[in-house]
Coordinates of N, CA and C in Angstrom, one line a residue:
Chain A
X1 N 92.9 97.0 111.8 CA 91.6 96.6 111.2 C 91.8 95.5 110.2
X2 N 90.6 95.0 109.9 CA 90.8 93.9 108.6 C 91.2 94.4 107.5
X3 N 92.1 93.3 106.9 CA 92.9 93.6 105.3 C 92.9 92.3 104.3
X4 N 93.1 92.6 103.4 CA 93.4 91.5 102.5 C 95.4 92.3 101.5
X5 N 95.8 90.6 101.6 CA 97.5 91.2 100.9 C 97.6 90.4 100.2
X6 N 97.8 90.8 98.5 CA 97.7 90.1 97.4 C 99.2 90.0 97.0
X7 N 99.5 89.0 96.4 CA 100.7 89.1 96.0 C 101.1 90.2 94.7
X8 N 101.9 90.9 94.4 CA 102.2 91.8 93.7 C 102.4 91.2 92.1
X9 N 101.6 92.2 91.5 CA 102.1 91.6 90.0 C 103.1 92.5 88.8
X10 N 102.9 92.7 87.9 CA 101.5 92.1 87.5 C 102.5 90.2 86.8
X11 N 101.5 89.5 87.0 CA 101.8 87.8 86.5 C 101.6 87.5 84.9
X12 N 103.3 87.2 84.5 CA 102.8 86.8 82.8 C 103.6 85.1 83.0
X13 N 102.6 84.8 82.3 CA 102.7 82.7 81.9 C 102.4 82.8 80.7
X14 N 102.5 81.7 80.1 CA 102.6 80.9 78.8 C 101.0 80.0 78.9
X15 N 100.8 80.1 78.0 CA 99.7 79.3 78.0 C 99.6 77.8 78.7
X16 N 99.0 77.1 79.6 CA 98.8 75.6 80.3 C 100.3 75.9 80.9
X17 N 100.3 76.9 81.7 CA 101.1 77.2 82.5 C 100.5 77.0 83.8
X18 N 100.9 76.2 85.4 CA 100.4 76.6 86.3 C 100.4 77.8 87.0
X19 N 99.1 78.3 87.4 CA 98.6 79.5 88.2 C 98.8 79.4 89.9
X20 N 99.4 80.3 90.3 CA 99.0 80.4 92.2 C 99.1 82.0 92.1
X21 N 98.1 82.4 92.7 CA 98.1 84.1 93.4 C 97.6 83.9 95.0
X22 N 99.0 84.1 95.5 CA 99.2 84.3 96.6 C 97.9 85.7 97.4
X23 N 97.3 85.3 98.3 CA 96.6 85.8 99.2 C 96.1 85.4 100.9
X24 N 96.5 86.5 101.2 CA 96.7 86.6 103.1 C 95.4 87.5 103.8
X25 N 95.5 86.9 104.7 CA 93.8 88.7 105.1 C 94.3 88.6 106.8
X26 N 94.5 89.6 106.9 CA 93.5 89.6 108.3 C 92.5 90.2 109.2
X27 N 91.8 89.2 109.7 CA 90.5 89.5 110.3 C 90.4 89.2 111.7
X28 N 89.2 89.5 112.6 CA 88.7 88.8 113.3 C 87.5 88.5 113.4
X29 N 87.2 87.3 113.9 CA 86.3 86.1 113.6 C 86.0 85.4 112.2
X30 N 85.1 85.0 111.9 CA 85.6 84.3 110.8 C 84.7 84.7 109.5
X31 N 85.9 85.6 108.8 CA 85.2 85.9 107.5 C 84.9 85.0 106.7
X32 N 83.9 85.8 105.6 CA 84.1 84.6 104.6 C 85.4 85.3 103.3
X33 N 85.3 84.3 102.3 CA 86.8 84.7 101.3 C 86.3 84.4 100.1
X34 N 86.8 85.7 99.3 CA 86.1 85.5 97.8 C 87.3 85.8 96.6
X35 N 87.3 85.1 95.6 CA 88.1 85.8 94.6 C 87.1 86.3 93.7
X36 N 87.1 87.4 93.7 CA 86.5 88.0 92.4 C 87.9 88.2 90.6
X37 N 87.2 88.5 89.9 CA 88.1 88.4 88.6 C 87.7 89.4 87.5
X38 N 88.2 90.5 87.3 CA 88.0 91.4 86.2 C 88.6 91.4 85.1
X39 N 88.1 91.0 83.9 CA 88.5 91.2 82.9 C 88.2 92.6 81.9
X40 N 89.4 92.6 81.1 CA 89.6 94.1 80.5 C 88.5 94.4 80.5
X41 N 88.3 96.1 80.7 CA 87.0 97.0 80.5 C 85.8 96.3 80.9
X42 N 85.5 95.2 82.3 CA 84.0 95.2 82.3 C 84.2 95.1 83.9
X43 N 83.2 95.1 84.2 CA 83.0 94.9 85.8 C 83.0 93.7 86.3
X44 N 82.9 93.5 87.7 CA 84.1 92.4 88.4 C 83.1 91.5 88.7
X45 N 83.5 90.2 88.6 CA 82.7 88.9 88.6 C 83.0 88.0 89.6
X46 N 81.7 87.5 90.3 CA 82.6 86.5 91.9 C 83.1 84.8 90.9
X47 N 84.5 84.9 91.2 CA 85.2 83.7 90.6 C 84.8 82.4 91.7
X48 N 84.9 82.8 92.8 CA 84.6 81.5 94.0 C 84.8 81.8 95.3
X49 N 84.1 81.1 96.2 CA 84.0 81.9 97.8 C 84.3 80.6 98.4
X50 N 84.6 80.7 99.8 CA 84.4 79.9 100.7 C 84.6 80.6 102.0
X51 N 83.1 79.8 102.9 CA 82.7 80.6 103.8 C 83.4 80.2 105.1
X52 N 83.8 78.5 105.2 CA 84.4 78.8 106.7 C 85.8 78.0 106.3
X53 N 86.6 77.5 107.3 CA 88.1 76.8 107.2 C 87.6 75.8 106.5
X54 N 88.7 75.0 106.0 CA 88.8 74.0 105.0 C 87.9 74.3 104.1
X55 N 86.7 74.9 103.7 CA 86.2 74.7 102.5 C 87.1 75.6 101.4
X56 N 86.7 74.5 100.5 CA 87.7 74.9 98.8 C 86.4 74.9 97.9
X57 N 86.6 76.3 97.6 CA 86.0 77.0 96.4 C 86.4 76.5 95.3
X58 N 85.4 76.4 94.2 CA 86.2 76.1 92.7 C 85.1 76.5 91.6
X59 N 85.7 76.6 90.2 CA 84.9 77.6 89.5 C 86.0 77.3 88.4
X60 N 85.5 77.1 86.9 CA 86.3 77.0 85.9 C 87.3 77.3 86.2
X61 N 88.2 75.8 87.1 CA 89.0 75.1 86.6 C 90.0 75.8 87.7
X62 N 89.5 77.1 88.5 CA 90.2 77.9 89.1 C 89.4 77.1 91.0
X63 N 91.0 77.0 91.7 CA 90.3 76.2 93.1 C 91.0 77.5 94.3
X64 N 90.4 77.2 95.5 CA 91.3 78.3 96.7 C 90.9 77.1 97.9
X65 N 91.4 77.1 98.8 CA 91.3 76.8 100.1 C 91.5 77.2 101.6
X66 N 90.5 77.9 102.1 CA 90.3 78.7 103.3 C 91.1 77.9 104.2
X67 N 92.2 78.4 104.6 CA 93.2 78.2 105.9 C 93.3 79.2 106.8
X68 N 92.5 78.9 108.0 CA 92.7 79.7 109.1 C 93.8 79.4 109.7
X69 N 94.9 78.3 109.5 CA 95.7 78.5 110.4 C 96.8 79.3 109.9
X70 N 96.7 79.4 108.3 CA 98.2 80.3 107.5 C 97.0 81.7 107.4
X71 N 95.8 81.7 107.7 CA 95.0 82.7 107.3 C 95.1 83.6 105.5
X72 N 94.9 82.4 104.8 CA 95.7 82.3 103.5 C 94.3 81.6 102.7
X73 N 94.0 82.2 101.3 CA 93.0 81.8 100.7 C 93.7 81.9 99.5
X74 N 94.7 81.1 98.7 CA 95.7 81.0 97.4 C 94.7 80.2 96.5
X75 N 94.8 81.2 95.2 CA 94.2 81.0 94.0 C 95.0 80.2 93.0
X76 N 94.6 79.0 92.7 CA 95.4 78.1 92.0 C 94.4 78.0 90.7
X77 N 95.6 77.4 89.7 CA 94.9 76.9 88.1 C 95.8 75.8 87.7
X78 N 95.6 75.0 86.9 CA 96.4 73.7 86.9 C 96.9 74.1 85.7
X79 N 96.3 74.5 84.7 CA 96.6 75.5 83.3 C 96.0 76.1 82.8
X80 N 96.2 77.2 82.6 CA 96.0 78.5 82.6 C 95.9 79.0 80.5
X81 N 94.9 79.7 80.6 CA 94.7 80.0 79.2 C 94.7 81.2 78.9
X82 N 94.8 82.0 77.7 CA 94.9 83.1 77.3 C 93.8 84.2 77.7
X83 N 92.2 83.3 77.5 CA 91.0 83.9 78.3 C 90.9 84.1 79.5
X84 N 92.1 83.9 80.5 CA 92.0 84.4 82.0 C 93.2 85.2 81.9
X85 N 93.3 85.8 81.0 CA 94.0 87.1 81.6 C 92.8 88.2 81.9
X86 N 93.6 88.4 83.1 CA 92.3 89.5 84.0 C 93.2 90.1 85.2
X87 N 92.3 90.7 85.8 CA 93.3 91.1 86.9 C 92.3 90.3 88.2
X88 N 92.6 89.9 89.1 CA 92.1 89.2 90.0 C 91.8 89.6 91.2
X89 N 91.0 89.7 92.2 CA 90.8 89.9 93.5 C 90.6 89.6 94.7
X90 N 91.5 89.2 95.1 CA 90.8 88.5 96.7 C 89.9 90.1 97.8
X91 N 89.4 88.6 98.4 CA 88.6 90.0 99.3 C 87.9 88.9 100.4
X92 N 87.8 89.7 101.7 CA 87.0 89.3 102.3 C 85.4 89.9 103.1
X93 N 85.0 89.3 104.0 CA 83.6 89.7 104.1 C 83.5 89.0 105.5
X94 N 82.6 90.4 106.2 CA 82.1 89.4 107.8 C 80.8 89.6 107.4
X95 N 80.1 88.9 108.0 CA 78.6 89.3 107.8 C 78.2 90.3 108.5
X96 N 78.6 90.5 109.7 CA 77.9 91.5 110.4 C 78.1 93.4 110.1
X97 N 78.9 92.9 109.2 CA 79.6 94.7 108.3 C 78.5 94.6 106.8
X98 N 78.8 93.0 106.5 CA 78.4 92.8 105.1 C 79.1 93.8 103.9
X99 N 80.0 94.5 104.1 CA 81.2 94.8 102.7 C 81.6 94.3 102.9
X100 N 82.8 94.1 101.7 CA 83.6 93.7 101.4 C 84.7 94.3 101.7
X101 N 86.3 93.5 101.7 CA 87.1 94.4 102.2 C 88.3 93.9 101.2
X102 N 88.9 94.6 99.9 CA 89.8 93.9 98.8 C 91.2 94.1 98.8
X103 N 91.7 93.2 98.0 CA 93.3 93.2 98.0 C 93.2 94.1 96.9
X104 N 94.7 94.4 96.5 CA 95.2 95.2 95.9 C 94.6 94.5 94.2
X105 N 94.3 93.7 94.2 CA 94.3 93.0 92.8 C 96.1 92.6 91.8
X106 N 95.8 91.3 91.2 CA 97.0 91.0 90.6 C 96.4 90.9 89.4
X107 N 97.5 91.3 88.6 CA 97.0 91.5 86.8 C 97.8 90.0 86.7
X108 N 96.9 89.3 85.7 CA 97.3 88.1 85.3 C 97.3 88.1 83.6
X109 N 98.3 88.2 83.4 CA 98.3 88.1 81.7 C 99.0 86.9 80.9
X110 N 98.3 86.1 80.3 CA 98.9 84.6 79.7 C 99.2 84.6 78.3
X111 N 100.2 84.8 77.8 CA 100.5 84.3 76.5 C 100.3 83.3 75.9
X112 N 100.1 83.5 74.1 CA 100.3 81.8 73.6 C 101.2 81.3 73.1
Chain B
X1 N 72.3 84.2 89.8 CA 72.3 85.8 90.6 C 71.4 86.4 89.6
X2 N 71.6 87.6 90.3 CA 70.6 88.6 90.2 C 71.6 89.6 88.9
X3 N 70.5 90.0 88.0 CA 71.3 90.9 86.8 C 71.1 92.3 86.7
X4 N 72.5 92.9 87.4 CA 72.1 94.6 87.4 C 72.9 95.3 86.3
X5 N 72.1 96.2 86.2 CA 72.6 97.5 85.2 C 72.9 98.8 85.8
X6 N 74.0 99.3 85.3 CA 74.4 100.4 85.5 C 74.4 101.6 84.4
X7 N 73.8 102.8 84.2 CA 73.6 103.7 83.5 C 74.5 104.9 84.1
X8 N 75.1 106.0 83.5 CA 75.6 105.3 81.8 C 76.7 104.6 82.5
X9 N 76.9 104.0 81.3 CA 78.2 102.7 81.1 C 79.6 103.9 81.1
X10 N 79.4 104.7 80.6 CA 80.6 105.6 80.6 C 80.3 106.9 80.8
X11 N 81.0 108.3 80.9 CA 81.1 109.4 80.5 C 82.2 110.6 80.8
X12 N 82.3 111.5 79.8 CA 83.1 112.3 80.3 C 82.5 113.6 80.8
X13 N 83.5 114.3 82.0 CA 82.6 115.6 82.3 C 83.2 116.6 83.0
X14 N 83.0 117.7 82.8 CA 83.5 118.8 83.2 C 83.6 119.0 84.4
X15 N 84.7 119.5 85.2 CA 85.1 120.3 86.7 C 84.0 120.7 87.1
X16 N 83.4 120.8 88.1 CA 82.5 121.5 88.8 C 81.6 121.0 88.6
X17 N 80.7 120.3 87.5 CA 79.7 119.7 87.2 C 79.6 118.4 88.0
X18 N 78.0 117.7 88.0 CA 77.8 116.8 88.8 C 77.0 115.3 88.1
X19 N 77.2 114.2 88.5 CA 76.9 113.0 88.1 C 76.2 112.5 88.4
X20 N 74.9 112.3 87.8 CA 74.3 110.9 89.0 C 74.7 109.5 88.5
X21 N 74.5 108.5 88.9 CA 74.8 106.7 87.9 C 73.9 106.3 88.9
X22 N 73.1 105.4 87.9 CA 72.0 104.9 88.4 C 72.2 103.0 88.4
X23 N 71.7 102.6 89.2 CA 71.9 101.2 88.9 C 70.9 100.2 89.7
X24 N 70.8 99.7 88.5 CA 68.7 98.9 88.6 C 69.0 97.2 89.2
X25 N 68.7 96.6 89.5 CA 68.8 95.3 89.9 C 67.4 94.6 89.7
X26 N 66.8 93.2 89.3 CA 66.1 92.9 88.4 C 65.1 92.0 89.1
X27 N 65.8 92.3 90.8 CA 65.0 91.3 92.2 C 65.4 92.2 93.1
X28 N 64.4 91.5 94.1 CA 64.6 92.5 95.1 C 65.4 92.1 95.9
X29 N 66.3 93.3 96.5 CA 67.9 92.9 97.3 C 67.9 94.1 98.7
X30 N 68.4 92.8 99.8 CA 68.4 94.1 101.2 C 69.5 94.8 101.1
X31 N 70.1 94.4 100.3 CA 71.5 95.1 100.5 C 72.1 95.6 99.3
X32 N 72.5 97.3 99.0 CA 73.0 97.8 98.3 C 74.0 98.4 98.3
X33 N 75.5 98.7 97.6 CA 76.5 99.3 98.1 C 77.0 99.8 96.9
X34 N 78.1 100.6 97.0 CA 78.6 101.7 96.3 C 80.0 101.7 96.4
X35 N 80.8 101.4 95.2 CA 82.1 101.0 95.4 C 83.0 102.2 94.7
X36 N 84.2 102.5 94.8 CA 85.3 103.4 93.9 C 85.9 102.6 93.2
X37 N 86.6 102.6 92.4 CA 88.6 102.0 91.6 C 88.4 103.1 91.2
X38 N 90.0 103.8 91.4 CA 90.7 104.6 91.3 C 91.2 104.0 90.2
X39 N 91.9 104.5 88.9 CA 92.6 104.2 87.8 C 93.9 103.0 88.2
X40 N 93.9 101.5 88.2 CA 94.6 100.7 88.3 C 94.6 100.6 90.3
X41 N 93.5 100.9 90.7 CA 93.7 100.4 92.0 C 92.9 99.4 92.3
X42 N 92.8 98.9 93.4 CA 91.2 97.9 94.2 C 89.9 98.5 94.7
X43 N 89.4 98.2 94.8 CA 87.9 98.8 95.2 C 87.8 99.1 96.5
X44 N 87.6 100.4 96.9 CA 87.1 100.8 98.1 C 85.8 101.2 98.1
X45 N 85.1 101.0 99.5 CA 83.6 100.9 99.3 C 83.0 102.5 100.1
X46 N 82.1 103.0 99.0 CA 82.2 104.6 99.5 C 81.1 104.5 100.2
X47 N 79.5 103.7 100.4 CA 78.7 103.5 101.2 C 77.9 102.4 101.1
X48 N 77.1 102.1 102.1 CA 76.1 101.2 101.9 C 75.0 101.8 101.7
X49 N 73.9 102.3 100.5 CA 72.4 102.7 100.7 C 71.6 101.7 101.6
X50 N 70.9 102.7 101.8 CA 69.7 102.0 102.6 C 68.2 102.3 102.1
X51 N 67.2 101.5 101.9 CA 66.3 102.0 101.3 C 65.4 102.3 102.4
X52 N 64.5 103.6 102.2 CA 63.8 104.4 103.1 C 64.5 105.3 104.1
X53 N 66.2 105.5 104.2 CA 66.8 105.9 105.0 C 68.0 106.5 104.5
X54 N 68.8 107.3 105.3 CA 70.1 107.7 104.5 C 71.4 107.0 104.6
X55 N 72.1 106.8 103.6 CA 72.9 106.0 103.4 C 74.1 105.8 104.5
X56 N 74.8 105.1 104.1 CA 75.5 104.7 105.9 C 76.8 105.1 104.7
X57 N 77.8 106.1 105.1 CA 79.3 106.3 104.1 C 80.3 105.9 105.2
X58 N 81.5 105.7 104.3 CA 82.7 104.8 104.9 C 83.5 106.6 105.7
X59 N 84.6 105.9 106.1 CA 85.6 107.0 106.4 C 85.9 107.8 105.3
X60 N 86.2 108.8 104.9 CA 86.6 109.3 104.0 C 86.0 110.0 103.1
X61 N 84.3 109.6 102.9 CA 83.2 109.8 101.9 C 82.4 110.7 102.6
X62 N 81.7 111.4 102.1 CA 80.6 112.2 103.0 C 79.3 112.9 102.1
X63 N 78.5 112.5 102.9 CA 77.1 113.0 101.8 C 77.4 114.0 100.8
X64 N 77.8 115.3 101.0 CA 77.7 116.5 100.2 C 78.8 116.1 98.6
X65 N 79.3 115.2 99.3 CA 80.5 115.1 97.9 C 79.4 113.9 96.9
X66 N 78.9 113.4 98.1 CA 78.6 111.5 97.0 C 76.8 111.4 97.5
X67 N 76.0 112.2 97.2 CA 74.4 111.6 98.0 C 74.4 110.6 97.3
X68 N 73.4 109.7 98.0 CA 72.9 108.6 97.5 C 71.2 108.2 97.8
X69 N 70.7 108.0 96.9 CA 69.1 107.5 97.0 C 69.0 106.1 96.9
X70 N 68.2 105.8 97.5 CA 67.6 104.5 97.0 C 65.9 104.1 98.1
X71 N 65.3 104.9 96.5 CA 63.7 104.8 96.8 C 63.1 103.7 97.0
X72 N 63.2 102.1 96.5 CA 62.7 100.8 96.9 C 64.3 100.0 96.9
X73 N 63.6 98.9 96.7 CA 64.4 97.8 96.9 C 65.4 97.1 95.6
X74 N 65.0 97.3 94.6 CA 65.7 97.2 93.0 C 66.3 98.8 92.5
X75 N 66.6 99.5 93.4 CA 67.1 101.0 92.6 C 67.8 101.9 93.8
X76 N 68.8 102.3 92.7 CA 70.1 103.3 93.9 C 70.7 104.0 92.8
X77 N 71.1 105.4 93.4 CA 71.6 105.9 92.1 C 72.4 106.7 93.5
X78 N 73.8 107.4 93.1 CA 74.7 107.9 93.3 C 75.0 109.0 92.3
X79 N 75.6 110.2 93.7 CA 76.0 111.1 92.4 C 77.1 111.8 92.8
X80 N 77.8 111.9 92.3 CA 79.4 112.6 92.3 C 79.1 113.9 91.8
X81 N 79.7 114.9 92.9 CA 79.1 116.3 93.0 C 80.2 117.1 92.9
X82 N 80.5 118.4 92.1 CA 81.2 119.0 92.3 C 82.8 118.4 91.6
X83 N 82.5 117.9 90.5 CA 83.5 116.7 90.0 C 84.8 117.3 89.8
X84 N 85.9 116.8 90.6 CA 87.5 117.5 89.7 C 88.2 115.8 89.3
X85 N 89.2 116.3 88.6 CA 90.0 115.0 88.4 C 90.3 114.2 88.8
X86 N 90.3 114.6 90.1 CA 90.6 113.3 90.9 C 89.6 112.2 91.2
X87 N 88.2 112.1 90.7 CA 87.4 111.8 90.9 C 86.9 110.5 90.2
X88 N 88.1 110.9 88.3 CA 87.9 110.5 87.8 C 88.3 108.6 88.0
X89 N 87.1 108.0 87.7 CA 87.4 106.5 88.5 C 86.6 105.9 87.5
X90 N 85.8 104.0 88.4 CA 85.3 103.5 87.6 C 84.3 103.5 89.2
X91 N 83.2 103.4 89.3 CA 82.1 103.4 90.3 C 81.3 102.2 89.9
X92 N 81.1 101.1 90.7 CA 80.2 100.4 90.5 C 79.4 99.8 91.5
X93 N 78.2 99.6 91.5 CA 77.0 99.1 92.8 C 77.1 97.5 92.7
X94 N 76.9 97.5 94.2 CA 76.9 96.0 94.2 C 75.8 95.3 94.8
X95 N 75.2 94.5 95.4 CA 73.6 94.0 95.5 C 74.0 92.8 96.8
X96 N 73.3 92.6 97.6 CA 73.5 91.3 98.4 C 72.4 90.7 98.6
X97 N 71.8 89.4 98.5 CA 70.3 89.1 99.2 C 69.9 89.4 100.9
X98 N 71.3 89.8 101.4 CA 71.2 90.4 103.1 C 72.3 90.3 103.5
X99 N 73.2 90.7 104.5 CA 73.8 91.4 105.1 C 75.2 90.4 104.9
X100 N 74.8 88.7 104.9 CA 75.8 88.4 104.7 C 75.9 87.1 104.0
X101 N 75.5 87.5 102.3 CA 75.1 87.3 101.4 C 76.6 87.6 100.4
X102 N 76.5 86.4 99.3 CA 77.6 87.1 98.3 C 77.1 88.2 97.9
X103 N 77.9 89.1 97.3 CA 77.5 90.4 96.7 C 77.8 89.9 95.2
X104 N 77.3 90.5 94.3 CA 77.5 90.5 93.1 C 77.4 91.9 92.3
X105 N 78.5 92.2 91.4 CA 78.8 93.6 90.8 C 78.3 93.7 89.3
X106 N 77.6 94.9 89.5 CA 76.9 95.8 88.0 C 78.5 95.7 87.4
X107 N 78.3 95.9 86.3 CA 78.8 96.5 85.0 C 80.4 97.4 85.0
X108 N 79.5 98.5 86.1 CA 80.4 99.8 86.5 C 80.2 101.1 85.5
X109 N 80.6 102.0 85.7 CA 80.5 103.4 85.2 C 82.1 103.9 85.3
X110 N 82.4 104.0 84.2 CA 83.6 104.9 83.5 C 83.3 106.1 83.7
X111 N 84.1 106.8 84.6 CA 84.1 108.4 84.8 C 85.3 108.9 84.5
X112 N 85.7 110.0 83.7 CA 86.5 110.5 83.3 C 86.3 112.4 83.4
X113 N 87.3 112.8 84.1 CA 86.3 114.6 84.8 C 87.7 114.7 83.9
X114 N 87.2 115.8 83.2 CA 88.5 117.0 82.4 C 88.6 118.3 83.0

């Protein structure tokens, strides 16, 4: 069945540290791909999507780019701040189910 | 997007006793769904409500444990029946403008069963 595989955390950096959270899915036909992003104690927020190959999502400062051929949607940050420690989520989506289907989530926690 | 609330935001509650959480959305949406986190896990999705109809549950979920209403189009409430510890999670609803629409997530509800 379809999955999403997050890379394992949990991830600690330094402040204006570069970000990558590794994420893989597999599906059939062509989902779309979302990072969602939870921060402590509140409920989960869509960080950025992209619906088919090559498009690159982006969203404060945070970019992904949908590769069907590595089937790989990696969450990059150029530098990274203390306010994006969260725990993060990839996940994917077909339309014709319309759920969602999520990775395990990666805790990202940035020091100053 | 669309701005939903979830009631209550937390609670704690006894074995055997039962929960509803209710969660309002502020436009009208075709699509409503009903998520778990288990304490430090990822979200698994316990059903899709349907409005006028009975809810569609994943593998694993089943009416008698989890019913779900949803009388119009801005309203779904779920209820956790029969509550033991293991139950105890974070539940939160999610909303889509149709089937394959971003979703966007309420708040969530803190459940804690003693």
């Amino acid at each position: 069945g379809d999955s999403v595989t997050q890379m394992e955390g949990p991830v600690t950096l330094s402040e204006e540290a570069f970000l990558t959270i590794n994420c893989t899915y597999t599906a059939t036909g062509y989902p779309s791909l979302f990072w969602y992003v939870q921060y402590p104690g509140e409920g989960l927020q869509l960080l950025l999507k992209a619906t088919k190959a090559d498009d690159k999502g982006s969203n404060k400062g945070f970019e992904a780019t949908y590769r069907k051929e590595t089937t790989s949607f990696h969450l990059e940050k150029g530098s990274v701040q203390v306010s994006d420690s969260a725990v993060y989520f990839c996940a994917l989506s077909k339309g014709s189910q319309g759920n969602l289907i999520f990775g395990k989530g990666t805790k990202l926690s940035v020091k100053p | 997007s669309a701005v939903i609330s979830q009631k209550p935001s937390r609670d704690i509650c006894q074995r055997g006793t039962s929960l509803t959480i209710q969660c309002q959305v502020d436009s009208q949406v075709t699509m409503m769904f009903w998520y778990r986190q288990q304490p430090g896990q990822s979200l698994t999705l316990i059903a899709t409500a349907n409005q006028g109809s009975e809810a569609t549950y994943e593998s694993g979920f089943v009416i008698d444990k989890f019913p779900i209403s949803r009388p119009n189009l801005t309203f779904s409430t779920l209820t956790v029946s029969n509550m033991s510890p293991e139950d105890s999670s974070i539940y939160l609803c999610s909303v889509a403008a149709n089937r394959e629409a971003t979703q966007y997530f309420g708040p969530g509800t803190r459940l804690l069963v003693l």
